Amino acid sequence: MKKIALATILAAASLAASAQVTVYGKLRAYEESVTVGSASAVTALTNDTSRFGVKGTEALAGGLSANFTIETGIGADAPTASSMGDRTMQVGLSNALGSVGVGRDKHTIARTLDNYDAMGNVYGSSTAVIHAAQGSRLSNALFVSATPMAGLTINYINSNSEVAGVNNAQAASIEFTRGPISATVANFDNGTTSTSTIYGAKVKVEKTGTTVFATYSDDKVAGVTTSGKSIGVNHPVTGSLMALASYGENNTTKALDLGASYSLSKRTTVHARYIKEDAAVTTTKYALGMEHNF
């Protein structure tokens, strides 16, 4: 594992010396009030997927490009030491037909939840409660993506267990987009006791700009099976204000998420979120947040 991580870093560093490099990032945090059951409300400042990244690409011969990404999670609430590349550490090659890379990144289930959740699968979303996120990322992995025709993408990931007698984790997906309609089916198998198959669809209504989302999953985590389903909507109230809503349920939980996001600029947005999750104990959250991208 350490050898693969070191090789990925060295390859990315070598590529960066001659590539077009972009530094990017996101800082997003929420001040929230959380009530669990009959307990008193607790306030907290909560980091939400803040990150710092470097990525680059170098044009090679014959339409081929070399690419790298090193993306590290950072704490906007209470910063601590981070492992470089804990979100994404990948180096690879790509052309018009697809790409191949090695390292660490999100797997196909997590990508599907990102793309088909009205709340974006970040703070304010219950999608990872309704559907199993299965850890979100795979390391020591080979990532292959192919685009055999316009609008159709096929992805495959093989994560080496690096332990004799232990099966590799694998994930795959088929994604299709045609105009305002997108659909994906994705599968994950950790090689032992956890699997997921998820179906996602969304459609954008051109006249109003409204996007409608739907997701269904069959999940098994540590041998326990559940099924989850969720629907949601994004509706632009004005050019700067977006309203968001989502409802989902599985065998044990029902969840309602509401939100609004107001763009102060292309890079800065303020958010309001309401979350209610009814399970054995009801959890309710109210939050205001701010986001800046660079």
Short mmCIF file of C-alpha atoms in Angstrom, two decimals:
data_model
loop_
_atom_site.label_atom_id
_atom_site.label_comp_id
_atom_site.label_asym_id
_atom_site.label_seq_id
_atom_site.Cartn_x
_atom_site.Cartn_y
_atom_site.Cartn_z
CA MET A 1 0.00 0.00 0.00
CA LYS A 2 2.77 2.44 0.98
CA LYS A 3 4.74 1.54 -2.16
CA ILE A 4 1.73 2.25 -4.38
CA ALA A 5 1.04 5.57 -2.63
CA LEU A 6 4.70 6.61 -2.94
CA ALA A 7 4.82 5.61 -6.60
CA THR A 8 1.67 7.63 -7.28
CA ILE A 9 3.12 10.72 -5.56
CA LEU A 10 6.43 10.43 -7.46
CA ALA A 11 4.68 9.95 -10.79
CA ALA A 12 2.43 12.96 -10.13
CA ALA A 13 5.41 15.09 -9.10
CA SER A 14 7.29 14.15 -12.28
CA LEU A 15 4.24 14.96 -14.41
CA ALA A 16 3.68 18.28 -12.61
CA ALA A 17 7.12 19.49 -13.66
CA SER A 18 6.00 19.70 -17.30
CA ALA A 19 2.19 19.81 -17.07
CA GLN A 20 -0.37 22.59 -16.90
CA VAL A 21 -1.15 22.64 -13.18
CA THR A 22 -4.26 23.98 -11.43
CA VAL A 23 -4.53 24.69 -7.71
CA TYR A 24 -8.11 24.55 -6.43
CA GLY A 25 -10.12 24.13 -3.27
CA LYS A 26 -13.28 24.58 -1.26
CA LEU A 27 -14.01 25.87 2.23
CA ARG A 28 -17.51 25.11 3.50
CA ALA A 29 -18.82 25.01 7.06
CA TYR A 30 -22.17 25.14 8.87
CA GLU A 31 -23.25 26.47 12.23
CA GLU A 32 -25.83 23.88 13.24
CA SER A 33 -28.30 23.08 15.98
CA VAL A 34 -28.89 19.34 16.49
CA THR A 35 -31.64 17.70 18.55
CA VAL A 36 -31.57 13.93 19.09
CA GLY A 37 -34.73 12.49 20.60
CA SER A 38 -35.77 14.31 23.77
CA ALA A 39 -32.25 15.58 24.56
CA SER A 40 -31.45 19.29 24.60
CA ALA A 41 -30.28 20.87 21.37
CA VAL A 42 -26.53 21.00 20.79
CA THR A 43 -24.86 23.68 18.66
CA ALA A 44 -21.70 23.05 16.68
CA LEU A 45 -19.60 24.35 13.83
CA THR A 46 -19.40 21.54 11.28
CA ASN A 47 -16.95 21.21 8.42
CA ASP A 48 -18.50 20.06 5.13
CA THR A 49 -16.14 18.35 2.66
CA SER A 50 -13.64 21.24 2.57
CA ARG A 51 -10.61 20.38 0.49
CA PHE A 52 -7.38 21.59 -1.11
CA GLY A 53 -6.22 20.14 -4.41
CA VAL A 54 -3.66 20.23 -7.17
CA LYS A 55 -4.31 18.74 -10.58
CA GLY A 56 -2.56 18.81 -13.91
CA THR A 57 -2.53 17.49 -17.44
CA GLU A 58 0.13 17.14 -20.09
CA ALA A 59 -0.70 16.72 -23.78
CA LEU A 60 1.14 13.75 -25.30
CA ALA A 61 1.25 12.50 -28.89
CA GLY A 62 -1.74 11.11 -30.75
CA GLY A 63 -4.43 12.78 -28.65
CA LEU A 64 -3.20 11.13 -25.46
CA SER A 65 -2.91 13.08 -22.19
CA ALA A 66 -1.23 12.34 -18.87
CA ASN A 67 -3.20 13.46 -15.81
CA PHE A 68 -2.78 13.66 -12.05
CA THR A 69 -4.88 14.79 -9.08
CA ILE A 70 -3.84 15.17 -5.44
CA GLU A 71 -6.80 16.26 -3.30
CA THR A 72 -6.68 16.50 0.49
CA GLY A 73 -9.53 17.03 2.95
CA ILE A 74 -9.14 19.97 5.33
CA GLY A 75 -11.08 20.95 8.44
CA ALA A 76 -12.79 24.33 8.24
CA ASP A 77 -14.04 23.96 11.81
CA ALA A 78 -11.09 22.58 13.80
CA PRO A 79 -8.11 21.92 11.50
CA THR A 80 -5.94 18.90 12.23
CA ALA A 81 -3.10 17.16 10.41
CA SER A 82 -4.30 15.54 7.18
CA SER A 83 -2.86 12.73 5.09
CA MET A 84 -1.99 14.18 1.70
CA GLY A 85 -4.30 12.82 -0.98
CA ASP A 86 -6.80 11.32 1.47
CA ARG A 87 -9.65 12.32 -0.85
CA THR A 88 -8.02 11.67 -4.22
CA MET A 89 -4.53 10.55 -5.22
CA GLN A 90 -4.47 9.44 -8.83
CA VAL A 91 -2.19 9.47 -11.87
CA GLY A 92 -3.16 8.16 -15.29
CA LEU A 93 -3.67 8.52 -19.02
CA SER A 94 -6.71 9.59 -21.05
CA ASN A 95 -7.94 10.22 -24.58
CA ALA A 96 -11.27 10.71 -26.34
CA LEU A 97 -12.25 7.07 -25.74
CA GLY A 98 -11.68 6.98 -21.99
CA SER A 99 -9.10 6.91 -19.23
CA VAL A 100 -7.04 4.65 -16.98
CA GLY A 101 -5.55 5.65 -13.63
CA VAL A 102 -4.18 4.24 -10.40
CA GLY A 103 -4.39 5.40 -6.78
CA ARG A 104 -7.34 6.41 -4.58
CA ASP A 105 -10.67 8.03 -5.44
CA LYS A 106 -14.43 7.80 -4.99
CA HIS A 107 -16.06 4.60 -6.20
CA THR A 108 -19.14 4.28 -8.40
CA ILE A 109 -21.74 4.12 -5.61
CA ALA A 110 -20.50 7.38 -4.09
CA ARG A 111 -20.42 9.07 -7.50
CA THR A 112 -23.99 7.97 -8.17
CA LEU A 113 -25.18 9.36 -4.83
CA ASP A 114 -23.37 12.64 -5.65
CA ASN A 115 -25.05 12.93 -9.05
CA TYR A 116 -28.60 11.84 -8.15
CA ASP A 117 -29.18 13.38 -4.74
CA ALA A 118 -31.05 16.69 -4.77
CA MET A 119 -29.01 17.82 -1.74
CA GLY A 120 -25.69 16.95 -3.37
CA ASN A 121 -24.66 14.14 -0.97
CA VAL A 122 -23.00 16.67 1.34
CA TYR A 123 -24.10 18.36 4.58
CA GLY A 124 -27.89 18.65 4.66
CA SER A 125 -28.36 15.36 2.85
CA SER A 126 -29.67 12.09 4.29
CA THR A 127 -28.83 10.07 1.19
CA ALA A 128 -25.98 8.18 2.91
CA VAL A 129 -28.45 7.24 5.67
CA ILE A 130 -31.07 5.96 3.23
CA HIS A 131 -28.59 4.35 0.82
CA ALA A 132 -25.32 2.66 1.83
CA ALA A 133 -22.36 4.80 0.77
CA GLN A 134 -20.03 1.79 1.29
CA GLY A 135 -17.12 3.88 2.51
CA SER A 136 -17.22 6.22 -0.52
CA ARG A 137 -13.59 5.66 -1.64
CA LEU A 138 -11.24 2.87 -2.73
CA SER A 139 -7.45 2.83 -2.39
CA ASN A 140 -4.69 0.77 -4.05
CA ALA A 141 -7.01 0.75 -7.02
CA LEU A 142 -7.11 0.64 -10.80
CA PHE A 143 -9.68 3.02 -12.33
CA VAL A 144 -10.86 2.43 -15.91
CA SER A 145 -13.41 4.55 -17.78
CA ALA A 146 -14.58 4.10 -21.38
CA THR A 147 -16.84 6.24 -23.58
CA PRO A 148 -17.80 3.99 -26.52
CA MET A 149 -20.37 6.48 -27.82
CA ALA A 150 -21.58 9.99 -27.08
CA GLY A 151 -23.52 10.09 -23.81
CA LEU A 152 -22.52 6.59 -22.66
CA THR A 153 -19.77 6.00 -20.06
CA ILE A 154 -18.69 2.69 -18.54
CA ASN A 155 -16.57 2.67 -15.36
CA TYR A 156 -14.72 -0.15 -13.59
CA ILE A 157 -12.62 -0.08 -10.39
CA ASN A 158 -10.52 -2.87 -8.90
CA SER A 159 -9.09 -2.24 -5.41
CA ASN A 160 -6.26 -4.60 -4.44
CA SER A 161 -6.70 -6.11 -0.98
CA GLU A 162 -2.92 -6.72 -0.79
CA VAL A 163 -3.62 -9.58 1.61
CA ALA A 164 -3.30 -13.24 0.63
CA GLY A 165 -6.66 -15.00 0.59
CA VAL A 166 -8.68 -11.75 0.79
CA ASN A 167 -10.77 -10.82 -2.24
CA ASN A 168 -10.31 -7.49 -3.98
CA ALA A 169 -13.09 -4.89 -3.76
CA GLN A 170 -14.67 -4.03 -7.09
CA ALA A 171 -17.10 -1.40 -8.38
CA ALA A 172 -18.63 -0.62 -11.76
CA SER A 173 -21.22 1.64 -13.35
CA ILE A 174 -22.94 2.43 -16.63
CA GLU A 175 -23.93 6.07 -17.12
CA PHE A 176 -26.14 7.45 -19.89
CA THR A 177 -27.03 11.04 -20.69
CA ARG A 178 -29.19 12.28 -23.54
CA GLY A 179 -30.19 15.95 -23.46
CA PRO A 180 -31.97 16.76 -20.17
CA ILE A 181 -32.15 13.09 -19.05
CA SER A 182 -29.46 11.14 -17.18
CA ALA A 183 -29.50 7.63 -15.73
CA THR A 184 -26.95 5.41 -13.99
CA VAL A 185 -26.76 1.88 -12.63
CA ALA A 186 -23.83 1.15 -10.32
CA ASN A 187 -22.59 -1.83 -8.35
CA PHE A 188 -20.13 -2.31 -5.46
CA ASP A 189 -18.75 -5.49 -3.85
CA ASN A 190 -16.13 -5.32 -1.11
CA GLY A 191 -15.30 -8.99 -1.66
CA THR A 192 -16.67 -10.17 1.69
CA THR A 193 -19.96 -9.12 3.32
CA SER A 194 -20.96 -5.78 1.77
CA THR A 195 -22.55 -5.11 -1.63
CA SER A 196 -24.72 -2.42 -3.23
CA THR A 197 -26.60 -1.96 -6.47
CA ILE A 198 -28.01 1.50 -7.07
CA TYR A 199 -30.16 3.02 -9.80
CA GLY A 200 -30.31 6.76 -10.33
CA ALA A 201 -32.21 9.00 -12.75
CA LYS A 202 -32.75 12.72 -13.17
CA VAL A 203 -34.42 14.99 -15.64
CA LYS A 204 -34.15 18.74 -16.10
CA VAL A 205 -37.25 20.65 -17.17
CA GLU A 206 -35.90 23.11 -19.71
CA LYS A 207 -38.74 25.63 -19.36
CA THR A 208 -38.35 26.15 -15.61
CA GLY A 209 -34.80 24.92 -14.95
CA THR A 210 -36.18 22.48 -12.37
CA THR A 211 -34.32 19.17 -11.93
CA VAL A 212 -36.11 16.10 -10.55
CA PHE A 213 -34.11 13.23 -9.01
CA ALA A 214 -34.91 9.60 -8.15
CA THR A 215 -32.73 6.86 -6.62
CA TYR A 216 -33.27 3.24 -5.60
CA SER A 217 -30.74 0.91 -3.95
CA ASP A 218 -30.40 -2.66 -2.71
CA ASP A 219 -27.68 -2.71 -0.06
CA LYS A 220 -25.92 -5.20 2.17
CA VAL A 221 -23.55 -3.95 4.90
CA ALA A 222 -21.78 -6.51 7.08
CA GLY A 223 -24.39 -9.06 6.01
CA VAL A 224 -27.43 -6.88 6.84
CA THR A 225 -29.67 -6.12 3.84
CA THR A 226 -31.79 -3.01 3.25
CA SER A 227 -33.49 -1.25 0.35
CA GLY A 228 -33.59 2.51 -0.01
CA LYS A 229 -35.52 4.88 -2.21
CA SER A 230 -35.42 8.67 -2.48
CA ILE A 231 -36.81 11.48 -4.61
CA GLY A 232 -35.86 15.13 -4.76
CA VAL A 233 -36.01 18.41 -6.62
CA ASN A 234 -33.88 21.48 -7.29
CA HIS A 235 -35.77 24.58 -8.38
CA PRO A 236 -34.19 27.94 -9.29
CA VAL A 237 -36.31 30.61 -7.58
CA THR A 238 -34.19 33.41 -9.05
CA GLY A 239 -30.88 33.56 -10.89
CA SER A 240 -29.09 33.46 -7.52
CA LEU A 241 -31.46 31.47 -5.26
CA MET A 242 -31.90 27.69 -5.50
CA ALA A 243 -34.51 25.76 -3.48
CA LEU A 244 -33.76 22.10 -2.66
CA ALA A 245 -35.88 19.30 -1.24
CA SER A 246 -35.53 15.54 -0.80
CA TYR A 247 -37.45 12.69 0.81
CA GLY A 248 -36.15 9.15 1.31
CA GLU A 249 -36.83 5.99 3.25
CA ASN A 250 -35.40 2.53 3.83
CA ASN A 251 -36.25 -0.37 6.15
CA THR A 252 -35.56 1.60 9.34
CA THR A 253 -35.49 5.33 8.55
CA LYS A 254 -37.54 8.08 6.92
CA ALA A 255 -35.79 11.35 6.10
CA LEU A 256 -36.87 14.80 4.93
CA ASP A 257 -34.26 17.34 3.80
CA LEU A 258 -34.98 20.95 2.85
CA GLY A 259 -32.59 23.69 1.81
CA ALA A 260 -31.86 26.94 0.07
CA SER A 261 -28.62 28.16 -1.49
CA TYR A 262 -27.95 31.77 -2.46
CA SER A 263 -25.01 32.65 -4.71
CA LEU A 264 -23.24 35.86 -3.71
CA SER A 265 -20.82 35.39 -6.63
CA LYS A 266 -19.53 32.61 -8.88
CA ARG A 267 -17.32 31.42 -6.01
CA THR A 268 -19.22 32.26 -2.82
CA THR A 269 -22.54 30.82 -1.64
CA VAL A 270 -24.55 30.91 1.58
CA HIS A 271 -26.71 27.92 2.55
CA ALA A 272 -29.65 27.12 4.82
CA ARG A 273 -30.53 23.51 5.66
CA TYR A 274 -33.21 21.56 7.58
CA ILE A 275 -32.88 17.81 8.19
CA LYS A 276 -35.29 15.45 9.93
CA GLU A 277 -34.50 11.75 10.20
CA ASP A 278 -37.10 9.49 11.84
CA ALA A 279 -35.65 6.18 13.01
CA ALA A 280 -35.62 4.53 16.45
CA VAL A 281 -34.77 8.06 17.63
CA THR A 282 -35.66 11.23 15.72
CA THR A 283 -32.81 13.57 14.79
CA THR A 284 -33.50 17.16 13.73
CA LYS A 285 -30.95 19.67 12.45
CA TYR A 286 -31.10 23.36 11.50
CA ALA A 287 -28.03 24.94 9.95
CA LEU A 288 -26.64 28.01 8.21
CA GLY A 289 -23.46 27.70 6.20
CA MET A 290 -21.05 29.47 3.91
CA GLU A 291 -18.99 28.16 1.01
CA HIS A 292 -16.09 29.61 -0.97
CA ASN A 293 -14.45 27.93 -3.94
CA PHE A 294 -11.06 28.79 -5.38
#
